[in-house]
Amino acid sequence: MTTLQTPFDQAASQAAPARVSRGAELPLTIEVARVLLVIGLVFLHYFAYPNSRTSPFLGYDPVHHPFATFVNSFVLLFFFSAVPLLSAISGWLFFNLSARPMATIGRRIRGRVSSLLLPLVTWNLLTLLAGYLLYLAVPTSGLRGEFGFDFAAADAFGVLDAVLGLTRLPIAFQFWFVHDLFLTVLVSPLLWLLLRHAPLLGAVGLCAAWLAEATFGIFIRTDVLFFFYLGGLARVRGTDLRIAWRTARWLLLGYALLMAARALAPAWFDLTDPQQREMLDLATRLARPLGVVACWGACLRLAETPLGEAVGRYGGFAFFLHAAHFPTIAFAKFALWRLVPVETDGWMIAHYVASVALTIGIVGAGAVLVFRLSPTLYAFLAGGRRLA
């Protein structure tokens, strides 16, 4: 049976000759990266503890539950590298072009309509429906705020905006990545011209736009665009993607220490000062390329192990988990918080881990059910992937 293709599905055919150390195939490393990074995004999208006064994006709370808030903030900041690395992998796979590059690019753009745009529309409509049913059933529920959408005042444009992310985040906010990836694919002919004729100038220009948080009027953020281009640059230059584990280990340690220091920043900086906040945001952004290389090196190493081989088998679940983990995690947080006996750091961390585990379990069960009912429907919802 023919299934839809995602940017990651090209791995087996496009990257099969490449190998990493000790014989682990590069496609396996890509699958391992997809699974682990999407799980990282589920942790990231837990956001703040229900009883926390501080957003984990700012760092830990030095007054109220400092240890629990540090753990939450550190994990969130660490997985800021997830979207850049997934984008770089997409670019590396996309720009493996034939002798007729523009024809190949055109064909791949058309393919991304079915593997990116249509799932984006479908999942956002489902999320909108879930929020609307909650609004009808419990109009005063605090969970309504998780959707960031006023169902009472919704009009046609508001619904369209919530689904497509025209002027705001999609209602299933995690789809900002798919939104920007699809737009990046649409402008890939321009990126290809830069890669062919001014590769380093293009990298510098897109890096400047990324650091300045420019959106070019169409992107939600330019993280995807910039790192997709870097992945393409690595492909056209034939960059060796192998990283010695000794090097990757030090990079991983350095990145972890930087993110730990960033999580502890409220102890040393006044985050109500716009200048200090802007400086910290820039420093956090500058650390992401280090996180990309460090996490890729860790995935290379894991892919050499039996555990990595086991993790890689779930690559066909990663897109589905990314698509369905919100609003699932919002409901999981709400339900499990009622079971917390006392608001201590230990119980807060337990709730954090349990909420993510329950979310993955619910989505996993849903994926198996959908796949058993209709592999074709699953492939559509999972961006072309099949469940192993």
Short mmCIF file of C-alpha atoms in Angstrom, two decimals:
data_model
loop_
_atom_site.label_atom_id
_atom_site.label_comp_id
_atom_site.label_asym_id
_atom_site.label_seq_id
_atom_site.Cartn_x
_atom_site.Cartn_y
_atom_site.Cartn_z
CA MET A 1 0.00 0.00 0.00
CA THR A 2 1.34 3.43 -0.92
CA THR A 3 1.54 5.97 1.89
CA LEU A 4 2.15 9.68 2.02
CA GLN A 5 5.70 10.92 2.42
CA THR A 6 7.12 13.23 5.05
CA PRO A 7 10.48 14.99 5.00
CA PHE A 8 11.75 12.18 7.20
CA ASP A 9 10.44 9.32 5.11
CA GLN A 10 13.08 9.96 2.48
CA ALA A 11 15.75 8.68 4.87
CA ALA A 12 15.78 5.08 3.73
CA SER A 13 16.17 5.93 0.04
CA GLN A 14 18.18 9.13 0.26
CA ALA A 15 20.58 8.31 3.06
CA ALA A 16 20.98 4.53 2.90
CA PRO A 17 24.63 4.56 1.72
CA ALA A 18 25.73 6.79 4.59
CA ARG A 19 26.80 5.08 7.79
CA VAL A 20 27.87 6.22 11.20
CA SER A 21 30.50 4.66 13.40
CA ARG A 22 30.20 0.98 14.37
CA GLY A 23 27.82 0.36 11.49
CA ALA A 24 24.68 2.11 12.74
CA GLU A 25 22.81 3.38 9.69
CA LEU A 26 22.04 7.06 9.39
CA PRO A 27 18.29 6.49 8.81
CA LEU A 28 18.13 4.77 12.20
CA THR A 29 19.80 7.79 13.82
CA ILE A 30 17.18 10.03 12.23
CA GLU A 31 14.36 7.86 13.57
CA VAL A 32 15.91 7.85 17.05
CA ALA A 33 16.22 11.64 16.91
CA ARG A 34 12.61 12.07 15.84
CA VAL A 35 11.24 9.92 18.66
CA LEU A 36 13.37 11.41 21.44
CA LEU A 37 12.98 15.02 20.31
CA VAL A 38 9.20 14.76 20.06
CA ILE A 39 9.09 13.24 23.56
CA GLY A 40 11.20 16.22 24.60
CA LEU A 41 8.58 18.51 23.09
CA VAL A 42 5.88 16.82 25.16
CA PHE A 43 7.91 17.65 28.28
CA LEU A 44 8.41 21.19 27.00
CA HIS A 45 4.68 21.66 26.44
CA TYR A 46 3.82 20.70 29.98
CA PHE A 47 4.67 24.36 30.62
CA ALA A 48 4.36 25.57 34.24
CA TYR A 49 3.20 23.58 37.24
CA PRO A 50 -0.45 24.30 38.09
CA ASN A 51 0.67 25.94 41.37
CA SER A 52 3.69 27.79 39.98
CA ARG A 53 3.92 31.57 39.84
CA THR A 54 6.83 31.58 37.38
CA SER A 55 6.93 30.54 33.73
CA PRO A 56 9.65 27.95 33.07
CA PHE A 57 10.61 30.02 30.01
CA LEU A 58 11.97 32.62 32.45
CA GLY A 59 13.86 30.14 34.61
CA TYR A 60 13.38 28.70 38.05
CA ASP A 61 11.51 30.31 40.94
CA PRO A 62 14.08 31.03 43.69
CA VAL A 63 11.34 31.52 46.31
CA HIS A 64 8.57 29.01 45.62
CA HIS A 65 9.59 25.39 44.99
CA PRO A 66 13.05 26.17 43.58
CA PHE A 67 14.09 22.56 42.90
CA ALA A 68 10.91 21.53 41.08
CA THR A 69 10.81 24.72 39.02
CA PHE A 70 14.50 24.31 38.17
CA VAL A 71 13.90 20.79 36.82
CA ASN A 72 10.96 21.99 34.74
CA SER A 73 12.81 25.01 33.35
CA PHE A 74 16.01 23.07 32.61
CA VAL A 75 14.21 20.36 30.63
CA LEU A 76 12.22 22.97 28.72
CA LEU A 77 15.32 24.99 27.85
CA PHE A 78 17.29 21.86 26.92
CA PHE A 79 14.67 20.80 24.39
CA PHE A 80 14.69 24.19 22.72
CA SER A 81 17.11 22.37 20.41
CA ALA A 82 14.38 19.95 19.25
CA VAL A 83 12.77 22.07 16.53
CA PRO A 84 16.12 23.31 15.14
CA LEU A 85 17.47 19.76 14.88
CA LEU A 86 14.28 18.40 13.31
CA SER A 87 14.40 21.31 10.84
CA ALA A 88 18.04 20.64 9.97
CA ILE A 89 17.25 16.96 9.35
CA SER A 90 14.37 18.00 7.09
CA GLY A 91 16.63 20.30 5.09
CA TRP A 92 19.34 17.65 4.77
CA LEU A 93 16.83 15.14 3.42
CA PHE A 94 15.01 17.63 1.19
CA PHE A 95 18.06 18.88 -0.69
CA ASN A 96 19.24 15.48 -1.84
CA LEU A 97 18.41 16.43 -5.41
CA SER A 98 18.69 14.69 -8.76
CA ALA A 99 20.14 15.98 -12.02
CA ARG A 100 16.95 18.03 -12.46
CA PRO A 101 16.81 19.84 -9.11
CA MET A 102 13.94 22.22 -9.81
CA ALA A 103 11.72 19.42 -11.09
CA THR A 104 12.53 17.38 -7.98
CA ILE A 105 11.84 20.36 -5.74
CA GLY A 106 8.48 20.93 -7.45
CA ARG A 107 7.53 17.30 -6.96
CA ARG A 108 8.49 17.44 -3.28
CA ILE A 109 6.52 20.63 -2.72
CA ARG A 110 3.42 18.92 -4.09
CA GLY A 111 4.08 15.94 -1.83
CA ARG A 112 4.27 18.15 1.24
CA VAL A 113 0.70 19.31 0.67
CA SER A 114 -0.51 15.83 1.64
CA SER A 115 2.14 15.12 4.29
CA LEU A 116 2.22 18.52 6.04
CA LEU A 117 -0.60 20.90 5.07
CA LEU A 118 -3.55 18.49 5.12
CA PRO A 119 -2.61 16.90 8.47
CA LEU A 120 -2.14 20.43 9.89
CA VAL A 121 -5.66 21.37 8.83
CA THR A 122 -7.16 18.11 10.08
CA TRP A 123 -5.52 18.11 13.51
CA ASN A 124 -6.35 21.76 14.12
CA LEU A 125 -9.98 21.14 13.20
CA LEU A 126 -10.04 18.22 15.65
CA THR A 127 -8.51 20.40 18.37
CA LEU A 128 -11.03 23.14 17.64
CA LEU A 129 -13.83 20.58 17.94
CA ALA A 130 -12.45 19.29 21.26
CA GLY A 131 -12.30 22.82 22.64
CA TYR A 132 -15.80 23.61 21.43
CA LEU A 133 -17.24 20.46 23.03
CA LEU A 134 -15.53 21.43 26.28
CA TYR A 135 -17.04 24.90 25.98
CA LEU A 136 -20.52 23.42 25.51
CA ALA A 137 -20.15 20.88 28.33
CA VAL A 138 -18.33 23.01 30.93
CA PRO A 139 -18.40 26.67 29.81
CA THR A 140 -16.68 27.85 33.00
CA SER A 141 -13.82 25.32 32.90
CA GLY A 142 -10.34 26.76 33.34
CA LEU A 143 -9.14 24.32 30.68
CA ARG A 144 -10.76 26.55 28.04
CA GLY A 145 -7.85 28.95 28.48
CA GLU A 146 -5.45 26.26 27.27
CA PHE A 147 -6.88 26.60 23.77
CA GLY A 148 -6.26 30.34 23.49
CA PHE A 149 -9.49 30.75 21.56
CA ASP A 150 -12.72 32.55 22.41
CA PHE A 151 -15.41 30.10 21.37
CA ALA A 152 -18.18 32.48 22.42
CA ALA A 153 -17.05 35.17 19.99
CA ALA A 154 -15.77 32.98 17.16
CA ASP A 155 -16.43 34.00 13.56
CA ALA A 156 -15.46 32.48 10.21
CA PHE A 157 -12.11 34.26 10.01
CA GLY A 158 -11.32 33.39 13.62
CA VAL A 159 -11.86 29.70 12.87
CA LEU A 160 -9.77 29.92 9.70
CA ASP A 161 -7.03 31.74 11.59
CA ALA A 162 -7.05 29.15 14.37
CA VAL A 163 -6.73 26.32 11.85
CA LEU A 164 -4.15 27.80 9.46
CA GLY A 165 -2.24 30.13 11.77
CA LEU A 166 -2.58 33.15 9.50
CA THR A 167 -2.05 35.83 12.15
CA ARG A 168 -1.66 33.73 15.32
CA LEU A 169 -0.48 30.35 16.50
CA PRO A 170 -2.65 27.47 15.29
CA ILE A 171 -5.09 26.34 17.96
CA ALA A 172 -3.01 23.15 18.25
CA PHE A 173 0.00 25.38 18.91
CA GLN A 174 2.58 22.63 18.32
CA PHE A 175 1.69 22.85 14.64
CA TRP A 176 3.56 26.13 14.34
CA PHE A 177 6.51 23.90 13.42
CA VAL A 178 4.57 22.17 10.62
CA HIS A 179 3.15 25.55 9.54
CA ASP A 180 6.62 27.05 9.18
CA LEU A 181 8.08 23.86 7.68
CA PHE A 182 5.46 23.90 4.92
CA LEU A 183 6.14 27.57 4.19
CA THR A 184 9.87 26.83 4.16
CA VAL A 185 9.28 24.09 1.61
CA LEU A 186 7.28 26.55 -0.51
CA VAL A 187 10.25 28.93 -0.64
CA SER A 188 12.74 26.08 -1.19
CA PRO A 189 13.41 27.10 -4.83
CA LEU A 190 14.81 30.39 -3.49
CA LEU A 191 16.80 28.53 -0.86
CA TRP A 192 18.19 26.26 -3.57
CA LEU A 193 19.37 29.26 -5.58
CA LEU A 194 21.15 30.56 -2.49
CA LEU A 195 22.70 27.16 -1.84
CA ARG A 196 23.93 27.00 -5.42
CA HIS A 197 25.20 30.54 -5.91
CA ALA A 198 25.71 32.20 -2.51
CA PRO A 199 25.62 29.49 0.17
CA LEU A 200 27.57 31.27 2.91
CA LEU A 201 25.94 34.63 2.23
CA GLY A 202 22.55 32.94 2.49
CA ALA A 203 23.54 31.34 5.79
CA VAL A 204 24.71 34.66 7.22
CA GLY A 205 21.58 36.48 6.07
CA LEU A 206 19.19 33.87 7.44
CA CYS A 207 21.16 33.70 10.68
CA ALA A 208 20.82 37.46 11.08
CA ALA A 209 17.07 37.21 10.45
CA TRP A 210 16.80 34.38 12.98
CA LEU A 211 18.71 36.30 15.66
CA ALA A 212 16.64 39.41 14.99
CA GLU A 213 13.45 37.32 15.21
CA ALA A 214 12.33 38.51 11.79
CA THR A 215 9.35 36.65 10.34
CA PHE A 216 9.32 38.00 6.74
CA GLY A 217 5.60 38.54 7.25
CA ILE A 218 4.65 34.87 6.82
CA PHE A 219 6.58 32.75 9.32
CA ILE A 220 5.68 32.39 12.96
CA ARG A 221 9.40 32.19 13.74
CA THR A 222 12.42 31.74 11.51
CA ASP A 223 13.98 28.87 13.46
CA VAL A 224 12.68 26.32 10.96
CA LEU A 225 13.76 28.36 7.92
CA PHE A 226 17.30 28.95 9.19
CA PHE A 227 18.05 25.43 10.38
CA PHE A 228 16.37 23.86 7.33
CA TYR A 229 18.80 25.91 5.25
CA LEU A 230 21.72 24.75 7.37
CA GLY A 231 20.66 21.14 6.83
CA GLY A 232 20.52 21.80 3.09
CA LEU A 233 23.94 23.44 3.24
CA ALA A 234 25.37 20.36 4.94
CA ARG A 235 23.84 18.19 2.20
CA VAL A 236 25.10 20.14 -0.81
CA ARG A 237 28.58 20.47 0.70
CA GLY A 238 28.74 16.79 1.52
CA THR A 239 29.37 17.44 5.21
CA ASP A 240 30.24 14.34 7.22
CA LEU A 241 27.47 14.00 9.81
CA ARG A 242 29.42 11.66 12.03
CA ILE A 243 30.57 12.98 15.40
CA ALA A 244 32.94 11.05 17.63
CA TRP A 245 31.24 10.12 20.89
CA ARG A 246 34.09 11.65 22.90
CA THR A 247 33.44 15.00 21.20
CA ALA A 248 29.64 14.68 21.41
CA ARG A 249 29.87 13.86 25.11
CA TRP A 250 31.71 17.10 25.88
CA LEU A 251 29.34 19.09 23.69
CA LEU A 252 26.37 17.56 25.47
CA LEU A 253 27.86 18.35 28.87
CA GLY A 254 28.62 21.92 27.83
CA TYR A 255 25.11 22.45 26.47
CA ALA A 256 23.52 20.96 29.60
CA LEU A 257 25.60 23.25 31.84
CA LEU A 258 24.65 26.29 29.77
CA MET A 259 20.94 25.45 30.01
CA ALA A 260 21.27 24.79 33.74
CA ALA A 261 22.89 28.22 34.15
CA ARG A 262 20.10 29.77 32.07
CA ALA A 263 17.47 28.07 34.24
CA LEU A 264 19.17 29.59 37.30
CA ALA A 265 19.33 33.05 35.71
CA PRO A 266 16.62 34.58 37.96
CA ALA A 267 19.07 34.22 40.86
CA TRP A 268 21.47 36.65 39.16
CA PHE A 269 19.42 38.74 36.73
CA ASP A 270 16.37 40.94 37.01
CA LEU A 271 14.06 39.50 34.38
CA THR A 272 11.67 42.42 34.77
CA ASP A 273 14.38 44.59 33.20
CA PRO A 274 13.75 44.51 29.41
CA GLN A 275 17.45 44.86 28.58
CA GLN A 276 18.52 41.99 30.80
CA ARG A 277 15.66 39.84 29.53
CA GLU A 278 16.59 40.58 25.92
CA MET A 279 20.24 39.73 26.60
CA LEU A 280 19.29 36.39 28.16
CA ASP A 281 16.91 35.57 25.31
CA LEU A 282 19.68 36.23 22.80
CA ALA A 283 22.14 34.09 24.76
CA THR A 284 19.59 31.27 24.89
CA ARG A 285 19.07 31.51 21.14
CA LEU A 286 22.81 31.47 20.46
CA ALA A 287 23.15 28.23 22.41
CA ARG A 288 20.72 26.35 20.16
CA PRO A 289 23.25 25.43 17.43
CA LEU A 290 25.38 23.86 20.15
CA GLY A 291 22.31 21.95 21.33
CA VAL A 292 21.63 20.75 17.78
CA VAL A 293 25.12 19.31 17.37
CA ALA A 294 25.21 17.88 20.89
CA CYS A 295 21.81 16.17 20.60
CA TRP A 296 22.65 14.83 17.15
CA GLY A 297 25.87 13.36 18.54
CA ALA A 298 23.92 11.72 21.36
CA CYS A 299 21.46 10.22 18.86
CA LEU A 300 24.35 8.90 16.77
CA ARG A 301 25.73 7.15 19.83
CA LEU A 302 22.34 5.79 20.91
CA ALA A 303 21.68 4.44 17.41
CA GLU A 304 24.72 2.16 17.84
CA THR A 305 23.05 0.37 20.76
CA PRO A 306 20.21 -2.18 21.04
CA LEU A 307 18.21 0.45 22.93
CA GLY A 308 18.57 2.85 20.03
CA GLU A 309 17.42 0.19 17.60
CA ALA A 310 14.35 -0.37 19.78
CA VAL A 311 13.61 3.36 20.01
CA GLY A 312 14.02 3.78 16.25
CA ARG A 313 11.24 1.28 15.59
CA TYR A 314 8.78 3.86 16.91
CA GLY A 315 9.73 6.45 14.31
CA GLY A 316 6.32 6.04 12.67
CA PHE A 317 4.69 7.17 15.91
CA ALA A 318 6.63 10.43 16.31
CA PHE A 319 4.51 12.63 14.02
CA PHE A 320 1.27 11.27 15.52
CA LEU A 321 2.58 11.97 19.04
CA HIS A 322 3.61 15.47 18.01
CA ALA A 323 0.18 16.08 16.51
CA ALA A 324 -1.95 14.68 19.34
CA HIS A 325 -0.02 15.51 22.52
CA PHE A 326 -1.95 18.78 22.85
CA PRO A 327 -4.61 19.14 24.13
CA THR A 328 -4.06 15.68 25.68
CA ILE A 329 -1.38 16.90 28.04
CA ALA A 330 -3.57 19.77 29.26
CA PHE A 331 -6.28 17.29 30.29
CA ALA A 332 -3.69 14.94 31.82
CA LYS A 333 -2.24 17.77 33.94
CA PHE A 334 -5.68 18.80 35.12
CA ALA A 335 -6.77 15.26 36.03
CA LEU A 336 -3.55 14.23 37.78
CA TRP A 337 -3.15 17.44 39.77
CA ARG A 338 -6.19 16.47 41.80
CA LEU A 339 -4.26 13.38 42.97
CA VAL A 340 -1.28 15.31 44.33
CA PRO A 341 -1.51 14.89 48.13
CA VAL A 342 0.74 17.81 49.05
CA GLU A 343 2.41 20.54 46.99
CA THR A 344 6.05 19.67 47.65
CA ASP A 345 8.88 19.71 45.11
CA GLY A 346 8.91 15.93 45.00
CA TRP A 347 5.21 15.58 44.29
CA MET A 348 5.36 18.37 41.72
CA ILE A 349 8.12 16.58 39.80
CA ALA A 350 6.18 13.32 40.09
CA HIS A 351 3.15 15.07 38.60
CA TYR A 352 5.33 16.48 35.82
CA VAL A 353 6.67 13.07 34.82
CA ALA A 354 3.32 11.32 35.29
CA SER A 355 1.51 13.89 33.11
CA VAL A 356 3.95 13.35 30.26
CA ALA A 357 3.86 9.56 30.66
CA LEU A 358 0.05 9.53 30.71
CA THR A 359 -0.06 11.75 27.62
CA ILE A 360 2.27 9.46 25.70
CA GLY A 361 0.28 6.43 26.85
CA ILE A 362 -3.07 7.89 25.80
CA VAL A 363 -1.76 9.05 22.42
CA GLY A 364 0.00 5.71 21.91
CA ALA A 365 -3.21 3.79 22.60
CA GLY A 366 -5.06 6.10 20.21
CA ALA A 367 -2.44 5.53 17.54
CA VAL A 368 -2.71 1.76 17.82
CA LEU A 369 -6.51 1.95 17.66
CA VAL A 370 -6.52 4.18 14.58
CA PHE A 371 -3.90 2.05 12.84
CA ARG A 372 -5.86 -1.16 13.48
CA LEU A 373 -9.07 0.42 12.22
CA SER A 374 -7.45 1.90 9.12
CA PRO A 375 -3.73 1.98 8.28
CA THR A 376 -4.56 4.46 5.53
CA LEU A 377 -6.21 6.87 7.95
CA TYR A 378 -3.29 6.50 10.34
CA ALA A 379 -0.84 7.26 7.54
CA PHE A 380 -2.78 10.40 6.69
CA LEU A 381 -2.91 11.62 10.30
CA ALA A 382 0.75 10.71 10.86
CA GLY A 383 2.03 12.65 7.86
CA GLY A 384 2.60 9.56 5.75
CA ARG A 385 4.16 7.33 8.39
CA ARG A 386 3.02 3.84 9.32
CA LEU A 387 3.01 2.36 12.78
CA ALA A 388 5.53 -0.45 13.23
#
